[in-house]
Structures are given as C-alpha cells and as structure tokens.
mmCIF file of C-alpha atoms and ligand atoms in Angstrom:
data_model
loop_
_atom_site.group_PDB
_atom_site.id
_atom_site.type_symbol
_atom_site.label_atom_id
_atom_site.label_comp_id
_atom_site.label_asym_id
_atom_site.label_seq_id
_atom_site.Cartn_x
_atom_site.Cartn_y
_atom_site.Cartn_z
ATOM 1 C CA MET W 80 0.053 -0.012 -0.040
ATOM 2 C CA ALA W 81 2.825 2.409 0.856
ATOM 3 C CA THR W 82 4.561 1.580 -2.456
ATOM 4 C CA LYS W 83 1.358 2.433 -4.303
ATOM 5 C CA CYS W 84 1.296 5.726 -2.400
ATOM 6 C CA GLY W 85 4.847 6.447 -3.458
ATOM 7 C CA PHE W 86 6.970 5.969 -0.415
ATOM 8 C CA ASN W 87 8.797 3.320 1.812
ATOM 9 C CA GLN W 88 7.303 2.421 5.107
ATOM 10 C CA ALA W 89 9.189 0.959 8.084
ATOM 11 C CA ALA W 90 7.287 -1.435 10.479
ATOM 12 C CA TRP W 91 4.873 0.397 12.759
ATOM 13 C CA ASN W 92 5.753 0.992 16.300
ATOM 14 C CA PRO W 93 3.292 1.320 17.944
ATOM 15 C CA ARG W 94 1.211 -1.026 15.992
ATOM 16 C CA CYS W 95 -2.107 0.084 14.638
ATOM 17 C CA HIS W 96 -5.062 -1.168 16.573
ATOM 18 C CA VAL W 97 -7.907 -2.193 14.438
ATOM 19 C CA VAL W 98 -11.084 -2.390 16.440
ATOM 20 C CA LEU W 99 -13.984 -4.267 14.925
ATOM 21 C CA HIS W 100 -17.337 -3.206 16.254
ATOM 22 C CA ALA W 101 -20.192 -5.771 16.045
ATOM 23 C CA SER W 102 -22.782 -2.983 15.755
ATOM 24 C CA SER W 103 -23.204 0.732 15.322
ATOM 25 C CA THR W 104 -23.755 1.217 19.086
ATOM 26 C CA THR W 105 -20.224 0.587 20.351
ATOM 27 C CA TYR W 106 -18.860 2.244 17.111
ATOM 28 C CA GLU W 107 -20.747 5.514 17.785
ATOM 29 C CA ALA W 108 -19.793 5.414 21.377
ATOM 30 C CA THR W 109 -16.128 5.340 20.412
ATOM 31 C CA VAL W 110 -16.036 7.824 17.433
ATOM 32 C CA GLY W 111 -18.765 10.154 18.679
ATOM 33 C CA ALA W 112 -21.985 11.428 17.381
ATOM 34 C CA ALA W 113 -20.319 13.008 14.291
ATOM 35 C CA GLY W 114 -19.541 9.555 13.105
ATOM 36 C CA ARG W 115 -23.065 8.357 13.044
ATOM 37 C CA THR W 116 -23.177 8.269 9.186
ATOM 38 C CA THR W 117 -19.880 6.579 8.822
ATOM 39 C CA PHE W 118 -18.725 3.046 8.770
ATOM 40 C CA ALA W 119 -14.999 3.388 9.682
ATOM 41 C CA SER W 120 -12.663 6.044 11.241
ATOM 42 C CA ALA W 121 -8.885 6.439 11.669
ATOM 43 C CA LEU W 122 -7.177 8.262 14.590
ATOM 44 C CA VAL W 123 -3.464 8.993 14.886
ATOM 45 C CA LYS W 124 -2.235 10.597 17.968
ATOM 46 C CA ARG W 125 1.187 12.348 17.839
ATOM 47 C CA THR W 126 3.839 13.172 20.465
ATOM 48 C CA HIS W 127 6.769 15.530 19.922
ATOM 49 C CA GLY W 128 9.029 12.890 18.447
ATOM 50 C CA GLY W 129 6.603 10.941 16.415
ATOM 51 C CA ILE W 130 3.455 8.899 16.609
ATOM 52 C CA ALA W 131 1.970 7.839 20.045
ATOM 53 C CA SER W 132 -0.881 5.713 18.834
ATOM 54 C CA ARG W 133 -2.679 4.453 15.736
ATOM 55 C CA GLN W 134 -6.258 3.155 15.744
ATOM 56 C CA ILE W 135 -8.846 2.317 13.265
ATOM 57 C CA ASP W 136 -12.430 1.674 14.248
ATOM 58 C CA VAL W 137 -14.543 -0.279 11.838
ATOM 59 C CA ARG W 138 -18.057 -1.462 11.849
ATOM 60 C CA SER W 139 -17.942 -5.217 11.088
ATOM 61 C CA ASP W 140 -21.698 -5.482 10.605
ATOM 62 C CA VAL W 141 -21.146 -4.068 7.092
ATOM 63 C CA ASP W 142 -20.542 -6.711 4.478
ATOM 64 C CA ASP W 143 -17.525 -5.229 2.681
ATOM 65 C CA PHE W 144 -15.618 -3.781 5.639
ATOM 66 C CA LEU W 145 -12.493 -5.711 4.926
ATOM 67 C CA THR W 146 -12.171 -4.665 1.295
ATOM 68 C CA ALA W 147 -13.825 -1.255 1.430
ATOM 69 C CA ALA W 148 -13.604 0.636 4.725
ATOM 70 C CA LEU W 149 -10.346 -0.934 6.042
ATOM 71 C CA PRO W 150 -8.062 -0.144 3.113
ATOM 72 C CA HIS W 151 -9.328 3.389 3.033
ATOM 73 C CA GLU W 152 -8.630 3.965 6.680
ATOM 74 C CA LEU W 153 -5.248 2.228 6.570
ATOM 75 C CA CYS W 154 -4.298 4.619 3.847
ATOM 76 C CA HIS W 155 -5.021 7.562 6.173
ATOM 77 C CA VAL W 156 -2.879 5.991 8.890
ATOM 78 C CA LEU W 157 -0.071 5.344 6.452
ATOM 79 C CA LEU W 158 -0.092 8.811 5.076
ATOM 80 C CA ALA W 159 0.068 10.195 8.643
ATOM 81 C CA ASP W 160 3.548 8.645 8.739
ATOM 82 C CA TYR W 161 4.558 10.340 5.604
ATOM 83 C CA SER W 162 3.565 13.803 6.594
ATOM 84 C CA PRO W 163 1.802 15.254 9.633
ATOM 85 C CA GLU W 164 0.271 18.005 7.383
ATOM 86 C CA LEU W 165 -0.753 16.498 4.131
ATOM 87 C CA PRO W 166 -3.464 18.721 2.500
ATOM 88 C CA LEU W 167 -6.925 17.361 2.851
ATOM 89 C CA TRP W 168 -7.450 16.811 -0.941
ATOM 90 C CA CYS W 169 -4.372 14.660 -1.079
ATOM 91 C CA ASP W 170 -4.979 12.749 2.098
ATOM 92 C CA GLU W 171 -8.604 11.972 1.188
ATOM 93 C CA GLY W 172 -8.139 11.701 -2.553
ATOM 94 C CA LEU W 173 -5.354 9.065 -2.170
ATOM 95 C CA ALA W 174 -7.362 7.096 0.445
ATOM 96 C CA LEU W 175 -10.312 7.095 -1.965
ATOM 97 C CA GLN W 176 -8.253 5.291 -4.553
ATOM 98 C CA PHE W 177 -8.339 2.297 -2.298
ATOM 99 C CA ASP W 178 -12.172 2.263 -2.087
ATOM 100 C CA SER W 179 -13.883 -0.402 -4.053
ATOM 101 C CA ILE W 180 -14.317 0.454 -7.796
ATOM 102 C CA GLU W 181 -18.171 0.752 -7.335
ATOM 103 C CA LYS W 182 -17.645 3.341 -4.641
ATOM 104 C CA GLN W 183 -15.177 5.216 -6.748
ATOM 105 C CA GLN W 184 -17.727 5.294 -9.483
ATOM 106 C CA LEU W 185 -20.179 6.810 -6.986
ATOM 107 C CA HIS W 186 -17.701 9.435 -6.112
ATOM 108 C CA ASP W 187 -17.239 10.185 -9.778
ATOM 109 C CA ARG W 188 -21.005 10.529 -10.182
ATOM 110 C CA ASP W 189 -21.020 13.030 -7.222
ATOM 111 C CA LEU W 190 -18.269 14.912 -8.861
ATOM 112 C CA ARG W 191 -19.976 15.247 -12.159
ATOM 113 C CA SER W 192 -23.334 16.396 -10.528
ATOM 114 C CA SER W 193 -21.454 18.978 -8.432
ATOM 115 C CA LEU W 194 -19.727 20.379 -11.544
ATOM 116 C CA LEU W 195 -23.122 20.664 -13.165
ATOM 117 C CA SER W 196 -24.771 22.319 -10.170
ATOM 118 C CA GLY W 197 -21.887 24.592 -9.530
ATOM 119 C CA ARG W 198 -21.187 23.136 -5.973
ATOM 120 C CA ALA W 199 -17.636 22.032 -6.962
ATOM 121 C CA LEU W 200 -14.840 24.229 -5.567
ATOM 122 C CA PRO W 201 -12.552 26.135 -7.835
ATOM 123 C CA LEU W 202 -9.465 23.972 -8.150
ATOM 124 C CA GLU W 203 -7.186 26.346 -6.277
ATOM 125 C CA SER W 204 -9.539 26.567 -3.369
ATOM 126 C CA LEU W 205 -9.723 22.732 -3.233
ATOM 127 C CA LEU W 206 -5.860 22.445 -3.141
ATOM 128 C CA THR W 207 -5.569 24.945 -0.268
ATOM 129 C CA LEU W 208 -8.547 23.719 1.778
ATOM 130 C CA ARG W 209 -7.571 23.500 5.424
ATOM 131 C CA GLN W 210 -10.748 22.079 6.954
ATOM 132 C CA TYR W 211 -13.453 19.570 5.809
ATOM 133 C CA PRO W 212 -16.332 21.508 4.272
ATOM 134 C CA ALA W 213 -19.847 21.459 5.636
ATOM 135 C CA ALA W 214 -21.621 18.138 5.299
ATOM 136 C CA GLU W 215 -23.688 19.231 2.306
ATOM 137 C CA ASP W 216 -20.532 19.801 0.412
ATOM 138 C CA TRP W 217 -19.005 16.449 1.207
ATOM 139 C CA PRO W 218 -20.088 14.739 -2.053
ATOM 140 C CA ALA W 219 -18.383 17.537 -4.021
ATOM 141 C CA PHE W 220 -15.298 17.461 -1.925
ATOM 142 C CA TYR W 221 -14.749 13.730 -1.904
ATOM 143 C CA GLY W 222 -15.558 13.307 -5.631
ATOM 144 C CA GLN W 223 -13.303 16.279 -6.604
ATOM 145 C CA SER W 224 -10.402 15.192 -4.375
ATOM 146 C CA ALA W 225 -10.474 11.616 -5.716
ATOM 147 C CA SER W 226 -10.593 12.967 -9.262
ATOM 148 C CA VAL W 227 -7.755 15.528 -8.878
ATOM 149 C CA VAL W 228 -5.546 12.895 -7.227
ATOM 150 C CA ARG W 229 -6.375 10.443 -10.028
ATOM 151 C CA CYS W 230 -5.434 13.123 -12.593
ATOM 152 C CA LEU W 231 -2.104 13.937 -10.832
ATOM 153 C CA LEU W 232 -1.286 10.271 -10.528
ATOM 154 C CA GLN W 233 -1.779 9.862 -14.239
ATOM 155 C CA LEU W 234 0.350 12.906 -14.913
ATOM 156 C CA GLY W 235 3.363 11.987 -12.683
ATOM 157 C CA GLY W 236 2.808 8.938 -10.432
ATOM 158 C CA PRO W 237 2.519 8.819 -6.681
ATOM 159 C CA GLU W 238 6.063 10.161 -5.696
ATOM 160 C CA LYS W 239 5.463 13.311 -7.497
ATOM 161 C CA LEU W 240 1.990 13.745 -6.147
ATOM 162 C CA LEU W 241 3.277 13.638 -2.585
ATOM 163 C CA GLN W 242 6.067 15.987 -3.432
ATOM 164 C CA PHE W 243 3.548 18.422 -4.881
ATOM 165 C CA ALA W 244 1.260 18.136 -1.956
ATOM 166 C CA GLU W 245 4.080 19.270 0.320
ATOM 167 C CA LEU W 246 5.698 21.751 -2.007
ATOM 168 C CA GLN W 247 2.440 23.510 -2.669
ATOM 169 C CA GLN W 248 2.147 24.408 1.060
ATOM 170 C CA SER W 249 5.565 26.028 1.248
ATOM 171 C CA ARG W 250 5.976 27.536 -2.192
ATOM 172 C CA GLY W 251 2.327 27.903 -3.330
ATOM 173 C CA VAL W 252 0.177 26.034 -5.897
ATOM 174 C CA ASP W 253 1.528 27.636 -9.031
ATOM 175 C CA ALA W 254 5.302 27.442 -8.275
ATOM 176 C CA ALA W 255 4.901 23.734 -7.210
ATOM 177 C CA LEU W 256 2.906 22.965 -10.427
ATOM 178 C CA ARG W 257 5.565 24.617 -12.578
ATOM 179 C CA GLU W 258 8.469 23.052 -10.891
ATOM 180 C CA LEU W 259 7.123 19.395 -10.598
ATOM 181 C CA TYR W 260 4.651 19.045 -13.511
ATOM 182 C CA GLY W 261 5.727 21.756 -15.951
ATOM 183 C CA LEU W 262 2.246 23.357 -15.794
ATOM 184 C CA ARG W 263 1.870 27.161 -15.831
ATOM 185 C CA ASN W 264 -0.399 27.499 -12.891
ATOM 186 C CA ALA W 265 -3.649 26.180 -11.250
ATOM 187 C CA GLY W 266 -5.655 27.190 -14.311
ATOM 188 C CA HIS W 267 -3.405 25.030 -16.524
ATOM 189 C CA LEU W 268 -3.899 22.137 -14.204
ATOM 190 C CA ALA W 269 -7.656 22.758 -14.265
ATOM 191 C CA GLU W 270 -7.514 22.363 -18.074
ATOM 192 C CA SER W 271 -5.621 19.049 -17.757
ATOM 193 C CA TRP W 272 -8.025 17.928 -15.091
ATOM 194 C CA HIS W 273 -11.134 18.684 -17.179
ATOM 195 C CA ASP W 274 -9.477 16.990 -20.188
ATOM 196 C CA SER W 275 -9.062 13.860 -17.879
ATOM 197 C CA LEU W 276 -12.792 13.830 -17.141
ATOM 198 C CA ARG W 277 -13.545 13.279 -20.738
ATOM 199 C CA GLY W 278 -13.406 9.839 -22.163
ATOM 200 C CA SER W 279 -11.786 6.614 -20.666
ATOM 201 C CA SER W 280 -9.189 8.324 -18.487
ATOM 202 C CA ALA W 281 -12.007 8.989 -15.967
ATOM 203 C CA THR W 282 -12.100 5.318 -15.144
ATOM 204 C CA PRO W 283 -10.902 4.818 -11.579
ATOM 205 C CA LEU W 284 -7.429 3.559 -11.078
ATOM 206 C CA GLN W 285 -7.051 -0.002 -9.931
ATOM 207 C CA LEU W 286 -5.344 0.634 -6.572
ATOM 208 C CA ALA W 287 -8.304 -0.888 -4.668
ATOM 209 C CA PHE W 288 -8.087 -4.387 -3.352
ATOM 210 C CA SER W 289 -11.438 -5.016 -4.935
ATOM 211 C CA PRO W 290 -13.493 -8.153 -5.082
ATOM 212 C CA PRO W 291 -15.346 -8.455 -8.458
ATOM 213 C CA ILE W 292 -17.871 -5.737 -8.902
ATOM 214 C CA SER W 293 -21.499 -6.770 -8.318
ATOM 215 C CA PRO W 294 -23.406 -4.503 -10.499
ATOM 216 C CA GLN W 295 -26.600 -4.851 -8.513
ATOM 217 C CA ALA W 296 -25.071 -3.494 -5.378
ATOM 218 C CA GLU W 297 -26.791 -0.464 -4.099
ATOM 219 C CA LEU W 298 -25.090 1.947 -1.801
ATOM 220 C CA GLU W 299 -26.671 4.718 0.090
ATOM 221 C CA PRO W 300 -25.340 8.112 -0.571
ATOM 222 C CA GLY W 301 -23.195 9.187 2.303
ATOM 223 C CA SER W 302 -22.237 5.687 3.179
ATOM 224 C CA PHE W 303 -18.652 6.147 2.177
ATOM 225 C CA PHE W 304 -17.637 9.120 4.300
ATOM 226 C CA ASP W 305 -15.151 8.807 7.146
ATOM 227 C CA LEU W 306 -13.731 10.998 9.825
ATOM 228 C CA ALA W 307 -10.022 10.625 9.371
ATOM 229 C CA LYS W 308 -9.125 14.097 10.222
ATOM 230 C CA ALA W 309 -12.279 15.196 12.164
ATOM 231 C CA ARG W 310 -11.223 13.744 15.559
HETATM 232 ZN ZN1 LIG Q 136 -11.131 9.219 4.322
#
C-alpha cells in the first residue's frame, strides 16, 4: 500500500489497533456522534518525536468492511507517517483510490453532478482547503479530491503527487505545479483535469483491493464518508 502511495514504510511501532465493532452502538460510542453516518474511522495521535498511537475503528456489521472501509482508513494512517500536514485533498483523494471500484464510481458521479450544479470548488480553493467542508459539500469535496488525485497520478505517479502536496504548502500551488509538472499554474492544471474527465481516463485507477464488482449493489449516498481528520 505504501509503495502504491509512493513511499517506503518501516514497520509500525506502535502497531495500529484495528477495532472491529459488532454493531453501530459501540462504534458510535467510540467515534462520537459526528460519526453516525460513517462506517469506519482512523485516529493517529502524535507526540513531539513521532506517533503515539494508531487506531482504526470499523463497523464489522457491514458486508465489505475488509475490502472497502479498512483499506481506505489504513491509507490515512499510512499517510500520517509520511507527513503530519498532508493537505486534505491529497489525504482524502489518495485514500479514496483504495475504495472499491463501485464506490469510486459513486464519487465520480457525485463529482459530475457537483460540476453541473456549481457546487464544486474552484481547483485552487480545493488544493488549499484546510478544513473539511460542511456536510452538504462532502459529495463535491470527496468526488473532486478523488478525481484530482487520479489526474495527478496519471500525470506523474505517486512520488510526484506527494512531493507536490508538500511543496504547494511551502511554495504555493502555481510554483509547485511549474517545478514538478511543468504546468503554468492552477488554471493550467484545471485544463488538464477537465480533459481527464472526458473519455476513458475518468475510469478509476485499480489501486483498490477489490473483489469482483457486483453491478446490482446499491449503496446509500453518504455511506462512504469517514472521519479521518475530524477527531
Ligand atoms: Zn477518508
């Protein structure tokens, strides 16, 4: 998973506790009321020198928790090792690449409807977002983050994506795009991104550890959100 994200990972110490909850009752008691609409949550606590604890809470009364929720949350825990301040779009967007293909397609649908309705953020605003948006903007935020990350992965692979996510914070979006991708500015990236939304390149990347897709599966809107950074 770390390799797919573009970096090398040493063994975790402390280990990551994965808590399987048999029902929503103990899950909500652990993650809090804000987690009521989620199925999984990751929490990394830091000390001065490094990471004090890693924990993932997962509802195991959901059919696909091993292949859907767990990989997504593991990605958040992993990325916390890479950088304590990865921008939200990159942290969430990369984790979403490990969602099942059918969930990724739902995010893509959310993205397209948010672009049509005008709820999608301007690209530069997304890249510099510091807090999760209000709940009504989650579909746009998740859909857009997944899509922009996919576009950048296609432009330069995972190592460059992580370099960009860090460099944009110190040097600004435009300078980081010029240096790493040879793009003029955020507007130029927006052009490439919109191009990537046309045709087959909008197909989700196969990073997910997915079982075969069952086309009949129906997922409730909002069932794929987590609280990686909200706790
Ligand atoms: Zn997440």
